[in-house]
PDB file of C-alpha atoms and ligand atoms in Angstrom:
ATOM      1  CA  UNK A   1     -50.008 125.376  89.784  1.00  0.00           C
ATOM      2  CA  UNK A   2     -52.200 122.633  89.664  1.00  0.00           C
ATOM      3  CA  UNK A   3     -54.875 121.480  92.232  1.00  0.00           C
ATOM      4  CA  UNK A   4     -53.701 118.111  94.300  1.00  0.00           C
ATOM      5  CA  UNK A   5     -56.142 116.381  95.821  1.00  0.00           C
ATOM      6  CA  UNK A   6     -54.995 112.863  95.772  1.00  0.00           C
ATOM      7  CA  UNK A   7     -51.446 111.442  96.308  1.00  0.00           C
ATOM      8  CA  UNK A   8     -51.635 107.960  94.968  1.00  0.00           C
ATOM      9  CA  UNK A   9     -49.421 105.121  95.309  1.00  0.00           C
ATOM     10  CA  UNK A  10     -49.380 102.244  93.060  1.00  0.00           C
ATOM     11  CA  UNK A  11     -47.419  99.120  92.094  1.00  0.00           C
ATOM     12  CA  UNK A  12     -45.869  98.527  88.862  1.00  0.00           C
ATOM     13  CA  UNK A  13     -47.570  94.820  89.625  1.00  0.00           C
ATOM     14  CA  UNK A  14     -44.233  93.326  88.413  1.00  0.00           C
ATOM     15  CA  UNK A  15     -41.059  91.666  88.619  1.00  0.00           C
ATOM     16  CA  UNK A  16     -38.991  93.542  91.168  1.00  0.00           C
ATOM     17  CA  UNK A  17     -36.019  93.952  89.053  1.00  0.00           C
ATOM     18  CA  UNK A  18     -37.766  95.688  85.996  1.00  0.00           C
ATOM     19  CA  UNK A  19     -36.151  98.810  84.919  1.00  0.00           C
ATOM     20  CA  UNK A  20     -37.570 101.470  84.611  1.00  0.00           C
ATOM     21  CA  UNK A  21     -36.632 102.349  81.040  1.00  0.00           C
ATOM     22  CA  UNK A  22     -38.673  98.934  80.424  1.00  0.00           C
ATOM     23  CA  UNK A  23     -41.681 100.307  82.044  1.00  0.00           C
ATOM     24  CA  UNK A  24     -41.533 103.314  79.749  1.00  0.00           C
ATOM     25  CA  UNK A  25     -41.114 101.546  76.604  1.00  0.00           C
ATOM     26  CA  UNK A  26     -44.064  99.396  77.745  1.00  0.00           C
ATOM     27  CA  UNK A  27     -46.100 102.867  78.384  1.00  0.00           C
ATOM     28  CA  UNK A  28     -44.931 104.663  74.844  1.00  0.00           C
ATOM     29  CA  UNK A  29     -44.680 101.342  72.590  1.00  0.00           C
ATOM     30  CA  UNK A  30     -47.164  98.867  74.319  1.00  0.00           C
ATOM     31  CA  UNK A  31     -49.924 101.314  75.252  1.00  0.00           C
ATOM     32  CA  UNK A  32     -49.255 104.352  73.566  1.00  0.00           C
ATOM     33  CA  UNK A  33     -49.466 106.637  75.922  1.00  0.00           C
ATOM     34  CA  UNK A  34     -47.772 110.029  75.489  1.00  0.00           C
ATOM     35  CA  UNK A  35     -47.439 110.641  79.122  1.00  0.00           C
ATOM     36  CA  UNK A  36     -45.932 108.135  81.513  1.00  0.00           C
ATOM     37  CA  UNK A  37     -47.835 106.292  84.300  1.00  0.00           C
ATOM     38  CA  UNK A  38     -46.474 107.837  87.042  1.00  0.00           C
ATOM     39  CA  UNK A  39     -44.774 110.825  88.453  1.00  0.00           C
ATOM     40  CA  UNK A  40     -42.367 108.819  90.577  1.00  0.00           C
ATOM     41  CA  UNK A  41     -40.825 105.341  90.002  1.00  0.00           C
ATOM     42  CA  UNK A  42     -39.260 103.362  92.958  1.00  0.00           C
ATOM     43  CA  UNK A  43     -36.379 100.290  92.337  1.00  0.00           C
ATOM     44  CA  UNK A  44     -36.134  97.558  94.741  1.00  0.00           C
ATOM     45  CA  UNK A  45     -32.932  99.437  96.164  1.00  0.00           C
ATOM     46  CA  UNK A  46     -34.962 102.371  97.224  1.00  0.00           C
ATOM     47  CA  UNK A  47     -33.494 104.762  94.547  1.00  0.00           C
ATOM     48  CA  UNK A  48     -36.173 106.148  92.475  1.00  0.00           C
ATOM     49  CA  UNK A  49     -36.837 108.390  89.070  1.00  0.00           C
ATOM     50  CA  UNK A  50     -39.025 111.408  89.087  1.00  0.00           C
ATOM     51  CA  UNK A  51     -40.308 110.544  85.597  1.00  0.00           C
ATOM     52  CA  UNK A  52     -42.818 113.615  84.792  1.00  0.00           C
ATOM     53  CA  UNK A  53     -43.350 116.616  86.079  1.00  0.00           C
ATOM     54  CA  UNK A  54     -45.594 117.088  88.746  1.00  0.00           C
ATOM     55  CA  UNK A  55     -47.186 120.208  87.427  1.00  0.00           C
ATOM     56  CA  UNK A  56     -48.697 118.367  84.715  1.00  0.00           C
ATOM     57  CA  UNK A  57     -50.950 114.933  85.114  1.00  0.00           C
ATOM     58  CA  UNK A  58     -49.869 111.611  83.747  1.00  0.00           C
ATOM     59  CA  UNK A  59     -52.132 108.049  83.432  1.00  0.00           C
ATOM     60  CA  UNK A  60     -52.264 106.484  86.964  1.00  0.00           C
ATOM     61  CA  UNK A  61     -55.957 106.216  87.533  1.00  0.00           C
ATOM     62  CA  UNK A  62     -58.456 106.709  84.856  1.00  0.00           C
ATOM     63  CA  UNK A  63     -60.599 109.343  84.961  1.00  0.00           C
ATOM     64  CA  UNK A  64     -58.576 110.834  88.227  1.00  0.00           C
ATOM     65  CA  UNK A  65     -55.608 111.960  87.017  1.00  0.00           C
ATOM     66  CA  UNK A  66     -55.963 115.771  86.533  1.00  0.00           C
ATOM     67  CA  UNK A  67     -55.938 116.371  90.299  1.00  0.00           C
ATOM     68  CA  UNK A  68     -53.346 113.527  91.570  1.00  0.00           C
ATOM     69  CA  UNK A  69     -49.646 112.879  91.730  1.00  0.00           C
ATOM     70  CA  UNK A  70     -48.766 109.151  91.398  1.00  0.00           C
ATOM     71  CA  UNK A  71     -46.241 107.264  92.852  1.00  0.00           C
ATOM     72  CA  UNK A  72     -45.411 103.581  92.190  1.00  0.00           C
ATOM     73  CA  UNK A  73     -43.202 101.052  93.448  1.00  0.00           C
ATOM     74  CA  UNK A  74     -41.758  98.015  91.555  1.00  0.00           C
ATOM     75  CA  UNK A  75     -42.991  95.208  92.316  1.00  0.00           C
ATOM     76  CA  UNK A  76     -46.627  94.216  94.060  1.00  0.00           C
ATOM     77  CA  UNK A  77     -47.040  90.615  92.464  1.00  0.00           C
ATOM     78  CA  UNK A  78     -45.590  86.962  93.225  1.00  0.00           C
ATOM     79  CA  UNK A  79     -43.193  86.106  90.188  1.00  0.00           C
ATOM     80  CA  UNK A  80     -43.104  82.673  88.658  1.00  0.00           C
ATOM     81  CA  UNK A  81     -40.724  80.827  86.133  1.00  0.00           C
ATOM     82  CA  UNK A  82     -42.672  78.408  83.956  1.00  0.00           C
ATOM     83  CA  UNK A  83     -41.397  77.442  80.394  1.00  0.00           C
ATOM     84  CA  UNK A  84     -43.000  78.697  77.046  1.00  0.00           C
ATOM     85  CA  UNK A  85     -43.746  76.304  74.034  1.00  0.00           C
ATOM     86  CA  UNK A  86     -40.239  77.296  72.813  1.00  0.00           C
ATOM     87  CA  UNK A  87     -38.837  75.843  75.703  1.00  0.00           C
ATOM     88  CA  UNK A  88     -37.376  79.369  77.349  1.00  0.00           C
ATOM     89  CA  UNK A  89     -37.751  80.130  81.084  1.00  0.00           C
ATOM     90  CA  UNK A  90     -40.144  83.020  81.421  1.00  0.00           C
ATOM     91  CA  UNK A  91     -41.538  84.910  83.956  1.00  0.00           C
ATOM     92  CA  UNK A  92     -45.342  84.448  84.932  1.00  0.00           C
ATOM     93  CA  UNK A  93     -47.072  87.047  86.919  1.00  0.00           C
ATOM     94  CA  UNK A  94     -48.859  85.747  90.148  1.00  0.00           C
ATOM     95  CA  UNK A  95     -51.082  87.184  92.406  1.00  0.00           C
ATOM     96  CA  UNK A  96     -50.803  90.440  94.370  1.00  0.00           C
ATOM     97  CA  UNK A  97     -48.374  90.422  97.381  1.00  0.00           C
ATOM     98  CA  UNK A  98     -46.867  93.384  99.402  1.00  0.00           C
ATOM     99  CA  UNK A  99     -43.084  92.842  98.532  1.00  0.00           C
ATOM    100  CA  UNK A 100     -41.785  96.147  98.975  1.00  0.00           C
ATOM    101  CA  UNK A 101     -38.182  96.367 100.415  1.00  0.00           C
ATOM    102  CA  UNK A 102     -37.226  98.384 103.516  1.00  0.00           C
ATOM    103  CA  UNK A 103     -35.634 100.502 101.214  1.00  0.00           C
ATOM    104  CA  UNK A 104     -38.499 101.028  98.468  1.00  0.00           C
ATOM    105  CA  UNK A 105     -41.056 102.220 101.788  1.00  0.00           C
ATOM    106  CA  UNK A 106     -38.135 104.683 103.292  1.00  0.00           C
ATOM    107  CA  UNK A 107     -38.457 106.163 100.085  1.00  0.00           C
ATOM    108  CA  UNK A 108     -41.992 106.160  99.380  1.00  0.00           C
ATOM    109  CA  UNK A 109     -42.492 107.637 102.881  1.00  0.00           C
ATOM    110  CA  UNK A 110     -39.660 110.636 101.684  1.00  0.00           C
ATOM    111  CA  UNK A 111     -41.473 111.347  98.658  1.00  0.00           C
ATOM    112  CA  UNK A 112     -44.554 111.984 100.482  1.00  0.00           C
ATOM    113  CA  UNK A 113     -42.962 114.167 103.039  1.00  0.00           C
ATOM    114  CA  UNK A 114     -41.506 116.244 100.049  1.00  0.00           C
ATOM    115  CA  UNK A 115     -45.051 116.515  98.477  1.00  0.00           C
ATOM    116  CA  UNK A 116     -46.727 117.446 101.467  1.00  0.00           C
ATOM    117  CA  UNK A 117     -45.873 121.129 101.178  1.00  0.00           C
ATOM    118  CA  UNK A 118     -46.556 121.264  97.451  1.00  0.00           C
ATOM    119  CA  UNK A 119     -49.879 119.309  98.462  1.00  0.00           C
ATOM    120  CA  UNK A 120     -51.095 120.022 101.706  1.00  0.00           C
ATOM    121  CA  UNK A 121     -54.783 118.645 101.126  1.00  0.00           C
ATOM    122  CA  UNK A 122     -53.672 115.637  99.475  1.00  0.00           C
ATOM    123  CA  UNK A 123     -55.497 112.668 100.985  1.00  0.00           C
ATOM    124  CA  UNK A 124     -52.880 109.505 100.487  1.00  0.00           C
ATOM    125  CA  UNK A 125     -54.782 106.691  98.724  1.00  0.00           C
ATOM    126  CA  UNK A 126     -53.865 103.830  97.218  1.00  0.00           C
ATOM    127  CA  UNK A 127     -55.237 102.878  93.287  1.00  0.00           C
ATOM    128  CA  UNK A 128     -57.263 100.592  94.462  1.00  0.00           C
ATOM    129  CA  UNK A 129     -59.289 102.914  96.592  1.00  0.00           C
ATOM    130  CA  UNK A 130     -60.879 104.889  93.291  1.00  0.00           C
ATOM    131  CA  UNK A 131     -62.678 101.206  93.089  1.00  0.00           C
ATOM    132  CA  UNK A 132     -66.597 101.784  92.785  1.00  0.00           C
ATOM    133  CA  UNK A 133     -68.030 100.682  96.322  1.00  0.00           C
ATOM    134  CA  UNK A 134     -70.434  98.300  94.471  1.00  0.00           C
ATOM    135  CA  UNK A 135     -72.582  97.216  97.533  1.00  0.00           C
ATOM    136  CA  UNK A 136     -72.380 100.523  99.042  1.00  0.00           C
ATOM    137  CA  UNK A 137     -71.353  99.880 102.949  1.00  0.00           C
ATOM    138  CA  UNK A 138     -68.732 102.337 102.643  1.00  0.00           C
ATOM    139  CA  UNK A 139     -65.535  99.469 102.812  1.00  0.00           C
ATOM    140  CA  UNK A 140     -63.821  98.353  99.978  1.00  0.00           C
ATOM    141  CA  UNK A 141     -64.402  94.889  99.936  1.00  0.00           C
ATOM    142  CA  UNK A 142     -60.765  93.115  98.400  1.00  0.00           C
ATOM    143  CA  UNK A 143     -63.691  91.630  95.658  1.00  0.00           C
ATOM    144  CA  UNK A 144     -64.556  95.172  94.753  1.00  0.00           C
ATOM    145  CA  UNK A 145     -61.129  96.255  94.000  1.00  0.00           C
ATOM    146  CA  UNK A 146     -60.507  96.690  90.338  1.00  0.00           C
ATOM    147  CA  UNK A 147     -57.038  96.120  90.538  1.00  0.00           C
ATOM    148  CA  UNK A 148     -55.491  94.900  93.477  1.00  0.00           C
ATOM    149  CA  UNK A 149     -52.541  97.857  93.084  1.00  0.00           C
ATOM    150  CA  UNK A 150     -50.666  99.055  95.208  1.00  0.00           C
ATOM    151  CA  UNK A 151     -50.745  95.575  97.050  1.00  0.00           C
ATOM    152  CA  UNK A 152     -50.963  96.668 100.975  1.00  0.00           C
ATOM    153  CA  UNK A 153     -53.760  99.048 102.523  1.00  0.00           C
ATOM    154  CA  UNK A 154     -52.906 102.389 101.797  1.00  0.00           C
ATOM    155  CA  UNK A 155     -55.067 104.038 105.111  1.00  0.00           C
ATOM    156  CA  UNK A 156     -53.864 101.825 107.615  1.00  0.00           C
ATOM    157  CA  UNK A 157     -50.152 102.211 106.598  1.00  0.00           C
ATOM    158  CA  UNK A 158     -49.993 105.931 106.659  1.00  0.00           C
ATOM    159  CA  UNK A 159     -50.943 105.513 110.046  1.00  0.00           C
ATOM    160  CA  UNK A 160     -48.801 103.719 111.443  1.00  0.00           C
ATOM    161  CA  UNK A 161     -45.987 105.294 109.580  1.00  0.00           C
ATOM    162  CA  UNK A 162     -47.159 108.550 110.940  1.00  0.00           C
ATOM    163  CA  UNK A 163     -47.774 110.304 107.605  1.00  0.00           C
TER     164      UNK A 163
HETATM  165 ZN1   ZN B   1     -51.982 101.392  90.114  1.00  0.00          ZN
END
């Protein structure tokens, strides 16, 4: 058994109907990548897909995957229509925005119960919390965030979840 140290949630930062047979095409055919994102995968409707393993690591953080389980929602950005040159509707990717459904965080929140006794030392962070603290005052400033994922503050919403 592998050690876990982190349990960390993401966001698939896109439209909140992608499926997630898309995502793993975009993993295997876009990126490459022999192992998926994520452990778990959450639809808008709550109902998720334990994709790998969680004995073995997959590609959620770089550099911090060999001791963390990840878990992503879909969604975490605004979606906007605009029109290509070809004419075609197509969706645009706006900025970061905490869209998860009711549904999506009853599940995230069962996940993590699940995981707890699997991972008892797990501290729950979010992706963006691996950001370097580049003026060093100990917060994670939102301009210091590499990535804006998962969307909402990790530490404060464990808390008042009661995780
Ligand atoms: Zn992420």
């Amino acid at each position: 058994m592998r050690r876990i140290d982190y349990i960390v949630l993401h966001c698939t930062a896109g439209p909140q109907n992608q499926t997630i047979d898309t995502i793993k095409r975009y993993w295997k055919n876009e990126l490459g990548w022999s192992k998926p994102g994520y452990h778990y995968l959450i639809n808008a409707d709550g109902s998720y897909e334990k994709i790998h393993p969680i004995e073995s690591p997959t590609n959620g953080v770089a550099g911090n995957n060999a001791h963390s389980i990840h878990i992503s929602y879909i969604g975490g950005v605004e979606v906007l229509q605009s029109i290509n040159k070809s004419g075609k509707v197509i969706n645009v990717v706006g900025k970061s925005v905490d869209n998860r459904t009711e549904a999506q965080i009853a599940t995230q929140i069962a996940i993590i119960k699940k995981l707890k006794p699997y991972a008892p030392n797990a501290k729950i962070v979010g992706h963006r919390d691996f950001s370097p603290d580049k003026n060093h005052d100990g917060i994670l400033q939102p301009n210091e965030w590499m990535k804006a994922c998962p969307s909402f503050d990790v530490k404060s919403w464990i808390k008042s979840v009661g995780l």
